[in-house]
Coordinates of C-alpha atoms in Angstrom, one line a residue:
V25 CA 7.9 67.3 7.2
S26 CA 9.4 63.9 7.6
D27 CA 11.0 61.4 5.2
A28 CA 10.7 57.5 5.6
S29 CA 13.2 57.4 8.4
G30 CA 11.9 60.4 10.2
C31 CA 15.4 62.0 10.0
S32 CA 14.1 65.2 8.3
M33 CA 11.9 66.1 11.3
I34 CA 14.8 65.6 13.7
A35 CA 17.2 67.5 11.5
L36 CA 14.7 70.3 11.2
L37 CA 14.3 70.7 14.9
H38 CA 18.1 70.8 15.5
T39 CA 19.5 72.7 12.5
G40 CA 16.6 75.0 11.8
A41 CA 15.6 75.9 15.3
S42 CA 16.9 79.4 15.1
K43 CA 14.8 80.2 12.0
F44 CA 11.5 79.2 13.5
P45 CA 9.1 81.2 15.7
Q46 CA 9.3 79.9 19.3
N47 CA 5.5 78.9 19.4
L48 CA 5.8 76.8 16.2
L49 CA 9.1 75.3 17.3
S50 CA 7.5 74.2 20.6
R51 CA 4.5 72.6 18.8
A52 CA 6.8 70.8 16.4
R53 CA 8.9 69.4 19.2
Q54 CA 5.8 68.1 21.0
A55 CA 4.7 66.4 17.7
V56 CA 7.8 64.2 17.7
S57 CA 6.5 61.3 19.9
P58 CA 8.8 59.0 21.9
L59 CA 7.9 56.2 19.5
L60 CA 9.1 58.3 16.5
L61 CA 12.3 59.1 18.3
A62 CA 12.9 55.4 19.1
G63 CA 12.3 54.5 15.5
V64 CA 14.8 57.2 14.3
L65 CA 17.4 56.0 16.8
K66 CA 17.0 52.4 15.7
G67 CA 17.3 53.4 12.0
Y68 CA 20.4 55.5 12.8
S69 CA 22.0 52.5 14.7
S70 CA 21.3 50.3 11.7
I71 CA 22.9 52.8 9.3
V72 CA 26.0 53.1 11.6
S73 CA 26.3 49.3 11.7
R74 CA 26.1 49.0 7.9
K75 CA 28.7 51.8 7.5
L76 CA 31.1 50.1 9.9
A77 CA 30.6 46.7 8.2
S78 CA 31.4 48.3 4.9
H79 CA 34.7 49.4 6.3
G80 CA 35.5 45.9 7.7
F81 CA 34.6 46.6 11.3
G82 CA 31.8 44.1 11.5
A83 CA 33.9 41.1 12.6
S84 CA 35.8 43.0 15.2
M85 CA 32.5 44.3 16.8
A86 CA 31.2 40.7 16.9
A87 CA 34.4 39.6 18.6
M88 CA 34.0 42.1 21.3
S89 CA 30.9 40.1 22.6
S90 CA 32.8 36.8 22.4
F91 CA 36.3 35.6 23.2
P92 CA 39.3 34.2 21.2
P93 CA 39.1 30.5 20.3
Q94 CA 41.1 28.2 22.6
R95 CA 43.7 25.6 21.5
Y96 CA 41.7 22.8 23.0
H97 CA 38.3 21.4 22.4
Y98 CA 37.9 20.5 26.1
F99 CA 39.5 21.3 29.4
L100 CA 39.4 18.6 32.1
V101 CA 39.5 20.4 35.4
L102 CA 40.8 18.1 38.2
D103 CA 41.4 18.6 41.9
F104 CA 42.3 15.7 44.2
N105 CA 41.8 15.4 47.9
A106 CA 44.1 12.9 49.7
T107 CA 44.7 11.5 53.1
C108 CA 46.7 13.9 55.3
D109 CA 47.7 14.8 58.8
K110 CA 50.2 16.9 60.8
P111 CA 52.9 15.7 60.6
Q112 CA 52.2 14.3 57.1
I113 CA 51.4 10.6 56.7
H114 CA 53.1 8.5 54.0
P115 CA 52.1 7.4 51.5
Q116 CA 49.2 9.8 50.9
E117 CA 46.2 8.3 49.1
I118 CA 43.6 9.9 46.9
I119 CA 40.2 10.0 48.5
E120 CA 38.3 12.3 46.2
F121 CA 38.6 12.2 42.4
P122 CA 36.5 15.0 40.6
I123 CA 36.8 16.0 37.0
L124 CA 34.8 18.7 35.2
K125 CA 34.6 18.6 31.4
L126 CA 34.8 22.3 30.2
N127 CA 33.9 23.2 26.6
G128 CA 36.8 25.1 25.1
R129 CA 34.5 27.2 22.9
T130 CA 31.9 28.2 25.5
M131 CA 33.9 27.6 28.7
E132 CA 30.8 26.0 30.2
I133 CA 30.7 22.8 32.1
E134 CA 29.3 19.9 30.0
S135 CA 29.9 16.9 32.2
T136 CA 31.1 15.8 35.6
F137 CA 33.0 12.8 37.0
H138 CA 33.0 12.6 40.7
M139 CA 33.9 9.6 43.0
Y140 CA 35.3 9.0 46.4
V141 CA 38.1 6.5 46.8
Q142 CA 38.7 4.1 49.7
P143 CA 42.3 4.4 51.1
V144 CA 44.0 1.1 51.8
V145 CA 47.3 1.9 53.5
H146 CA 45.7 4.3 56.0
P147 CA 42.0 3.4 55.8
Q148 CA 41.0 5.5 58.8
L149 CA 40.8 9.2 58.0
T150 CA 42.4 11.5 60.6
P151 CA 40.5 14.3 62.3
F152 CA 42.8 16.8 60.6
C153 CA 41.9 15.4 57.2
T154 CA 38.2 15.5 57.9
E155 CA 38.4 19.1 59.1
L156 CA 40.4 20.2 56.1
T157 CA 38.5 18.5 53.4
G158 CA 35.0 18.0 54.8
I159 CA 35.3 14.3 53.9
I160 CA 34.1 12.0 56.7
Q161 CA 34.8 8.3 57.2
G162 CA 31.5 7.2 55.9
M163 CA 32.1 8.9 52.5
V164 CA 35.1 6.7 51.7
D165 CA 34.2 3.4 53.5
G166 CA 33.1 0.8 50.9
Q167 CA 34.0 3.0 48.0
P168 CA 36.0 1.7 45.0
S169 CA 39.8 1.4 45.1
L170 CA 42.0 3.8 43.1
Q171 CA 42.5 1.1 40.4
Q172 CA 38.7 0.7 40.0
V173 CA 38.2 4.5 39.9
L174 CA 40.9 4.9 37.3
E175 CA 39.1 2.3 35.2
R176 CA 35.8 4.2 35.5
V177 CA 37.6 7.4 34.6
D178 CA 38.8 5.7 31.4
E179 CA 35.2 4.6 30.7
W180 CA 33.9 8.1 31.3
M181 CA 36.6 9.6 29.0
A182 CA 35.6 7.2 26.2
K183 CA 31.8 7.9 26.7
E184 CA 32.5 11.6 26.5
G185 CA 34.5 11.2 23.2
L186 CA 37.7 12.4 24.9
L187 CA 39.7 9.4 23.7
D188 CA 39.1 10.3 20.0
P189 CA 42.5 11.3 18.5
S190 CA 40.8 14.2 16.7
V191 CA 39.6 15.7 20.0
K192 CA 42.1 17.9 21.7
S193 CA 41.7 17.9 25.5
I194 CA 44.0 18.6 28.4
F195 CA 43.8 18.5 32.2
V196 CA 43.8 21.6 34.3
T197 CA 44.9 21.7 38.0
C198 CA 45.6 24.3 40.6
G199 CA 49.3 23.6 40.9
D200 CA 51.4 20.7 39.7
W201 CA 51.0 18.5 42.8
D202 CA 47.9 16.5 41.5
L203 CA 49.4 15.1 38.3
K204 CA 53.2 15.5 38.9
V205 CA 53.3 14.1 42.5
M206 CA 50.1 12.6 43.9
L207 CA 48.8 10.4 41.1
P208 CA 52.1 9.1 39.7
G209 CA 53.4 8.5 43.2
Q210 CA 50.4 6.5 44.4
C211 CA 50.3 4.6 41.1
Q212 CA 53.9 3.7 41.5
Y213 CA 53.3 2.6 45.1
L214 CA 50.4 0.3 44.0
G215 CA 52.1 -0.9 40.8
L216 CA 49.4 0.8 38.5
P217 CA 50.1 2.3 35.1
V218 CA 49.4 6.0 34.5
A219 CA 47.3 6.8 31.4
D220 CA 49.0 9.1 28.9
Y221 CA 46.2 11.7 29.2
F222 CA 47.3 12.3 32.8
K223 CA 50.8 13.2 31.6
Q224 CA 50.2 16.7 30.3
W225 CA 48.3 19.5 32.0
I226 CA 47.8 23.2 32.6
N227 CA 48.8 24.6 36.0
L228 CA 46.2 27.3 36.6
K229 CA 48.5 29.2 38.9
K230 CA 51.0 29.6 36.1
A231 CA 48.3 30.6 33.6
Y232 CA 46.9 33.2 36.0
S233 CA 50.4 34.7 36.5
F234 CA 50.9 34.9 32.7
A235 CA 47.5 36.6 32.3
M236 CA 47.5 38.9 35.4
G237 CA 51.2 39.5 36.0
S238 CA 51.2 38.3 39.6
W239 CA 51.7 34.9 41.3
P240 CA 48.7 33.7 43.4
K241 CA 50.5 32.7 46.6
N242 CA 47.2 31.6 48.2
G243 CA 46.0 29.7 45.1
L244 CA 42.3 29.9 44.4
L245 CA 41.6 32.6 47.1
D246 CA 44.1 35.0 45.5
M247 CA 42.9 34.3 42.0
N248 CA 39.2 34.8 42.9
K249 CA 40.2 38.0 44.7
G250 CA 42.3 39.3 41.8
L251 CA 39.4 38.7 39.4
N252 CA 36.7 40.0 41.8
L253 CA 35.0 36.6 41.9
Q254 CA 33.0 35.0 44.7
H255 CA 34.4 31.7 46.1
I256 CA 32.2 28.8 45.2
G257 CA 31.3 26.2 47.9
R258 CA 33.6 24.9 50.6
P259 CA 37.4 25.6 50.5
H260 CA 39.4 22.4 50.0
S261 CA 36.4 20.4 48.7
G262 CA 37.7 18.8 45.6
I263 CA 34.5 19.2 43.5
D264 CA 34.0 22.8 44.7
D265 CA 37.6 23.6 44.0
C266 CA 37.1 22.3 40.4
K267 CA 34.1 24.7 40.1
N268 CA 36.3 27.6 41.2
I269 CA 39.0 26.6 38.7
A270 CA 36.4 26.5 35.9
N271 CA 35.0 29.9 36.9
I272 CA 38.5 31.5 36.9
M273 CA 39.3 29.9 33.5
K274 CA 36.0 31.2 32.0
T275 CA 36.7 34.7 33.3
L276 CA 40.3 34.7 32.0
A277 CA 39.1 33.4 28.6
H278 CA 36.5 36.2 28.3
R279 CA 39.4 38.6 28.9
G280 CA 41.1 37.2 25.9
F281 CA 43.6 34.8 27.5
I282 CA 44.6 31.7 25.5
F283 CA 45.4 28.7 27.7
K284 CA 48.5 26.6 26.9
Q285 CA 50.1 23.5 28.4
T286 CA 52.5 24.3 31.2
S287 CA 53.8 20.9 32.2
K288 CA 56.9 19.5 30.6
P289 CA 56.7 16.2 28.7
F290 CA 57.3 13.1 30.8

């Protein structure tokens, strides 16, 4: 009644049902156990997969469960916090320096650099700054200077293999302020050099607008809302903002978006 795959039994029940007496048909249907049906369906699925593969559809089906390769081996997600007040104080100084190393193939976080920085021009944080960022005075007192933190960033970059010329990496920020205004401005004020790897980046707001067709006026909040993502952590926390940026990037990559540099060469 059944061949090796069990297909003859199923075909008999469907195509020959009208030719069978009802009592025999009922008994035959009861004889087909759920396990047999499962085996038949599994065999049928395998046959379909082989047929599709023979016609060149195998690769495209595999791609549906993955996402296109990115242009970079690693994305370095960065989001500064700086001294601030209303009206704004000058010069502003970086007080939180977080970086997430995001694998360009898996879009998963592989490593984290996170340090607080002691401000020197305005060493006392304002109540506005603490309320906005969640950073209290004790978190920056006694911490390394910006120069020392930049040296440790360079050591971390070397340890992570990011200074290897064959490894393509690029910074990612939510806006252009971090690497176009804040870091070069403070380095100029302090007479510090800016490493070349800080001179090109991806502005996530621009990338999101290319991918989704709308500009995120409210930054991370609009991007999370547009992608139906939950906000991670505390708003305006540097390290939490980095995690939100990484999550948005992963979501866009899974939708097929290829990230490209948005900054103009210095």
